[in-house]
């Protein structure tokens, strides 16, 4: 009996030609002499042929395919190659000029082709694909599709099992054979939904020849400079056919969904974004994508299942049966309207118009008067919660009560669209759901909940009730004990339940969560992650009109904030992650929160030494701001107290302080002091080292060389890891110090001598590199013997961060003549100082006076004192030592496991992880470092590269960081290094 469906019983078994025969065919039919190795295939048999002149692929076609189909594949590849040379394999003609050689094996005839081999690795082999890589993959698929748009061939209209246009038939034919009932159910439900959705749009979908199987298996990639995969080629035209153009995009999007189910829609969206950028999709095509993706998922599941049943000996297929079902489960769980909204957004289209929420016919709860509603601010910038208490239910309840108490009879409400802080669970690898998709009404437990409109109850379970109301909208109420049942018709004002007690996981006090959604979404979350917030909000309109409220959170999109900054702030004031800056609106301890409420572990803020938003610092600032803040020519006590405190932290003979605003100013003043005091102008500094942005400090960085008028005299930086002398040289310190000695001698020959030597005692800007032991002692001796002074720039490396020492110069066993401090001294508020000796200060004061209007002002000094109090009270230097040691212990072994990790520099909580392309040459892995930082950002960690090669991950977190944070970072880093970036 002939089956009704053309696919049923199709003997798509892979041919089984022995390797020796493949070698012989390559030689005899194509004149190519080489060795053969079998490589996997779904339905053909493929051999890689290696010859001295290059590589080829010998494809033994499944006999199910007609010669014209094979010929079409060759023509299609040649056609694509005209506009995209090198992107697809090139067919090699047989010796007799034919496209396809005919062979016989085990009594069957096979068509055999030879193709050039595309160098690269299948994208599938990369465990992680960054959003940019996914976009590139989408672009490549689109470029090939664009090339194929002008291609045609008589065999293009073939009937193919993998053609998504036929998914309904194929799944219909194969599904009954699926033994597992739950799987069968899922695949049948999915295909039914997809085909129903597609019926509407099929007439308008563009048709053309497409590759038909653009997946991560068939796309090959080369590594770019960052060692990230960059898709560059497409192989296997075996499924080329005339189909819907949109299917080309959908197949790749579906493949991507299977890779990382937790981010399936976000990753698919990147593919669509890339595809659309290279070949714009029409509105209807975008609308069809979710159903096409679902249909492809259904096809994959039944197709692989079927293929494995037909061809049990094909290990290539058997291994992927589970993958097929997993993929289906993933794509089936993506709400199609959500995917549609996300794809529209990615293609730059406006959100689909939704009708505004219907107006209420009755209040939603007994006694609730919308005119008396008062919003409680749960946003990232809230003033209602502080110092981390947004994760404390008691504090949240108090904030709610304060709002409710703000006017008689008021009810507190939580706003629609709010980007919330109150769901903070600390940094995690996954993006948390923080954007509120409904409105919360805080009502006492047991309050009667009433139907605001007529409707029918769709769902009533647990603490939830959904009612279908007018305009195809669903009203979802959560935090309710439902009294109505599924199927009940309810009328306005009818009691449908009562406000429930908060659940055990719930942080907010008893409240009714009111949410509207355009119909047909089964599982409605109450919150969305920022990456899908736009799409979700377009599906869940503001329930304000339904409730009589007009208080949705006003949330600017990031582009508006970025655009304002770019328009009005000079471009020289650059941003971290310039391609996609991180929008941060709150800090607390060692965490930074983006504007959407996602917390990140902050590993780069040495400025926030005691942690972000420290209550004692805030208190000191607020108290002093209330009392007095003025210029520094008045007598007020704080200045003397702060200077006294600083003087107590430095060894003799240091002890007199100049107070300023910034590190640049402090170093600039230090340079001015040494020049005034010595009457000389030459300053010896370390090559490429940063001491500030002022004219004098910038001159040091610019290194004005040896010209007679030069004032900056840079010498080689004492970096025993990648400088000219290495740690294994027993005289490494002498050799580096020798450069200073030589320079001083050279100056002396022209009758000059240095005013000073300036350096960071530990090379912070190189990533925390410790100079060889004894280096600074030798250098200071040489400089002082020539009558010069020694400046230690402790702006980054001082203030307890090294753990074992308060000052970095202690690590080198020296005492400088001048010490400069800034960044941590004010925990982010402008506080800086030059600390020097009485003799130097007096000599300078004899020659000139100094007026820094607010440097050392009352507020700055009180903050400076508070910071020092906290460092002491919370034993933060000890914490820097202990947690820093632990960090070293966790990160040290990475170098053994990952060739990219060259060294871990530093001490305490000033560390640098140096990434190199080659351990021997120590070539900076600059692009890799940047890409790894981007990946770590996705994983909830802020870290940035530094150093002259921008290849050292600088680790200088607030000193309140814990071992748990170190574990979180170390695991994320290990994960990144193992799975790619
Ligand atoms: N010295 C060093 C070692 C620095 O790293 C910096 C800033 N990165 C400065 C001085 C300048 O400090 P500021 O930005 O406060 O002017």
mmCIF file of N, CA and C and ligand atoms in Angstrom, residues 606-607 661-667 689-694 697 758-760 762-765 793-797 820-823 830-832 910 954 956, ligand 1:
data_model
loop_
_atom_site.group_PDB
_atom_site.id
_atom_site.type_symbol
_atom_site.label_atom_id
_atom_site.label_comp_id
_atom_site.label_asym_id
_atom_site.label_seq_id
_atom_site.Cartn_x
_atom_site.Cartn_y
_atom_site.Cartn_z
ATOM 1 N N UNK A 606 37.991 50.620 42.982
ATOM 2 C CA UNK A 606 38.856 50.871 44.129
ATOM 3 C C UNK A 606 38.479 52.183 44.801
ATOM 4 N N UNK A 607 37.723 53.011 44.096
ATOM 5 C CA UNK A 607 37.333 54.300 44.687
ATOM 6 C C UNK A 607 36.376 54.066 45.856
ATOM 7 N N UNK A 661 41.402 68.018 45.562
ATOM 8 C CA UNK A 661 40.189 67.324 45.109
ATOM 9 C C UNK A 661 40.425 66.019 44.364
ATOM 10 N N UNK A 662 41.529 65.897 43.656
ATOM 11 C CA UNK A 662 41.670 64.731 42.785
ATOM 12 C C UNK A 662 43.120 64.272 42.723
ATOM 13 N N UNK A 663 43.288 63.072 42.241
ATOM 14 C CA UNK A 663 44.620 62.493 42.102
ATOM 15 C C UNK A 663 45.476 63.296 41.138
ATOM 16 N N UNK A 664 44.862 63.772 40.084
ATOM 17 C CA UNK A 664 45.614 64.559 39.104
ATOM 18 C C UNK A 664 46.148 65.824 39.762
ATOM 19 N N UNK A 665 45.282 66.469 40.539
ATOM 20 C CA UNK A 665 45.709 67.683 41.235
ATOM 21 C C UNK A 665 46.825 67.380 42.228
ATOM 22 N N UNK A 666 46.673 66.251 42.935
ATOM 23 C CA UNK A 666 47.677 65.914 43.947
ATOM 24 C C UNK A 666 49.036 65.694 43.283
ATOM 25 N N UNK A 667 49.054 64.947 42.186
ATOM 26 C CA UNK A 667 50.333 64.714 41.513
ATOM 27 C C UNK A 667 50.860 65.983 40.872
ATOM 28 N N UNK A 689 53.293 55.413 32.404
ATOM 29 C CA UNK A 689 52.521 55.364 33.647
ATOM 30 C C UNK A 689 51.654 56.607 33.794
ATOM 31 N N UNK A 690 50.452 56.393 34.269
ATOM 32 C CA UNK A 690 49.473 57.465 34.348
ATOM 33 C C UNK A 690 49.479 58.079 35.737
ATOM 34 N N UNK A 691 49.573 59.408 35.761
ATOM 35 C CA UNK A 691 49.496 60.099 37.051
ATOM 36 C C UNK A 691 48.459 61.207 37.036
ATOM 37 N N UNK A 692 47.704 61.330 35.939
ATOM 38 C CA UNK A 692 46.659 62.352 35.937
ATOM 39 C C UNK A 692 46.518 63.021 34.591
ATOM 40 N N UNK A 693 45.547 63.922 34.540
ATOM 41 C CA UNK A 693 45.214 64.546 33.254
ATOM 42 C C UNK A 693 45.700 65.982 33.151
ATOM 43 N N UNK A 694 46.312 66.524 34.182
ATOM 44 C CA UNK A 694 46.740 67.935 34.114
ATOM 45 C C UNK A 694 47.952 68.051 33.186
ATOM 46 N N UNK A 697 51.155 66.409 34.693
ATOM 47 C CA UNK A 697 51.113 64.946 34.827
ATOM 48 C C UNK A 697 51.021 64.289 33.452
ATOM 49 N N UNK A 758 59.075 59.927 40.317
ATOM 50 C CA UNK A 758 57.677 59.642 40.690
ATOM 51 C C UNK A 758 57.275 58.279 40.148
ATOM 52 N N UNK A 759 56.612 57.515 40.990
ATOM 53 C CA UNK A 759 56.077 56.233 40.496
ATOM 54 C C UNK A 759 54.956 55.773 41.415
ATOM 55 N N UNK A 760 54.167 54.847 40.905
ATOM 56 C CA UNK A 760 53.304 54.064 41.785
ATOM 57 C C UNK A 760 54.222 53.002 42.387
ATOM 58 N N UNK A 762 53.597 50.186 43.625
ATOM 59 C CA UNK A 762 53.177 48.937 42.983
ATOM 60 C C UNK A 762 52.529 49.408 41.685
ATOM 61 N N UNK A 763 52.819 48.723 40.574
ATOM 62 C CA UNK A 763 52.415 49.280 39.286
ATOM 63 C C UNK A 763 50.921 49.043 39.026
ATOM 64 N N UNK A 764 50.109 49.913 39.624
ATOM 65 C CA UNK A 764 48.659 49.739 39.543
ATOM 66 C C UNK A 764 48.148 49.768 38.116
ATOM 67 N N UNK A 765 48.617 50.764 37.370
ATOM 68 C CA UNK A 765 48.101 50.901 36.011
ATOM 69 C C UNK A 765 48.624 49.833 35.059
ATOM 70 N N UNK A 793 53.057 57.730 44.248
ATOM 71 C CA UNK A 793 51.662 57.930 43.852
ATOM 72 C C UNK A 793 50.858 56.760 44.415
ATOM 73 N N UNK A 794 50.151 57.020 45.519
ATOM 74 C CA UNK A 794 49.375 55.970 46.195
ATOM 75 C C UNK A 794 47.886 56.097 45.862
ATOM 76 N N UNK A 795 47.607 56.838 44.796
ATOM 77 C CA UNK A 795 46.215 57.115 44.435
ATOM 78 C C UNK A 795 45.415 55.818 44.246
ATOM 79 N N UNK A 796 46.047 54.842 43.611
ATOM 80 C CA UNK A 796 45.325 53.586 43.376
ATOM 81 C C UNK A 796 45.709 52.502 44.368
ATOM 82 N N UNK A 797 47.000 52.405 44.646
ATOM 83 C CA UNK A 797 47.469 51.203 45.331
ATOM 84 C C UNK A 797 47.556 51.348 46.846
ATOM 85 N N UNK A 820 51.099 60.932 47.375
ATOM 86 C CA UNK A 820 49.832 61.492 46.875
ATOM 87 C C UNK A 820 48.723 60.468 47.053
ATOM 88 N N UNK A 821 47.559 60.965 47.483
ATOM 89 C CA UNK A 821 46.399 60.081 47.644
ATOM 90 C C UNK A 821 45.175 60.745 47.026
ATOM 91 N N UNK A 822 44.216 59.939 46.655
ATOM 92 C CA UNK A 822 42.954 60.488 46.125
ATOM 93 C C UNK A 822 41.879 59.426 46.200
ATOM 94 N N UNK A 823 41.529 58.882 45.053
ATOM 95 C CA UNK A 823 40.350 58.029 44.856
ATOM 96 C C UNK A 823 39.678 57.483 46.121
ATOM 97 N N UNK A 830 35.154 63.899 45.993
ATOM 98 C CA UNK A 830 36.493 64.429 45.709
ATOM 99 C C UNK A 830 37.272 64.754 46.988
ATOM 100 N N UNK A 831 38.210 63.907 47.299
ATOM 101 C CA UNK A 831 39.108 64.115 48.438
ATOM 102 C C UNK A 831 40.484 63.646 47.983
ATOM 103 N N UNK A 832 41.492 64.524 48.087
ATOM 104 C CA UNK A 832 42.842 64.134 47.686
ATOM 105 C C UNK A 832 43.838 64.888 48.543
ATOM 106 N N UNK A 910 44.441 44.241 45.298
ATOM 107 C CA UNK A 910 44.851 44.884 44.045
ATOM 108 C C UNK A 910 45.497 43.802 43.212
ATOM 109 N N UNK A 954 41.790 43.962 35.620
ATOM 110 C CA UNK A 954 42.134 44.588 36.902
ATOM 111 C C UNK A 954 41.070 44.235 37.925
ATOM 112 N N UNK A 956 40.121 45.168 41.611
ATOM 113 C CA UNK A 956 40.356 46.082 42.735
ATOM 114 C C UNK A 956 39.009 46.492 43.298
HETATM 115 N N1 LIG B 1 47.451 58.496 39.704
HETATM 116 C C1 LIG B 1 47.104 57.259 39.389
HETATM 117 C C2 LIG B 1 48.036 56.123 39.650
HETATM 118 C C3 LIG B 1 45.858 57.014 38.820
HETATM 119 O O1 LIG B 1 45.511 55.773 38.490
HETATM 120 C C4 LIG B 1 44.984 58.085 38.613
HETATM 121 C C5 LIG B 1 43.594 57.887 38.008
HETATM 122 N N2 LIG B 1 43.401 56.771 37.295
HETATM 123 C C6 LIG B 1 45.404 59.369 38.944
HETATM 124 C C7 LIG B 1 46.619 59.529 39.505
HETATM 125 C C8 LIG B 1 44.526 60.563 38.710
HETATM 126 O O2 LIG B 1 43.510 60.653 39.669
HETATM 127 P P1 LIG B 1 42.162 61.466 39.390
HETATM 128 O O3 LIG B 1 41.418 60.752 38.355
HETATM 129 O O4 LIG B 1 41.494 61.504 40.731
HETATM 130 O O5 LIG B 1 42.548 62.824 38.931
#
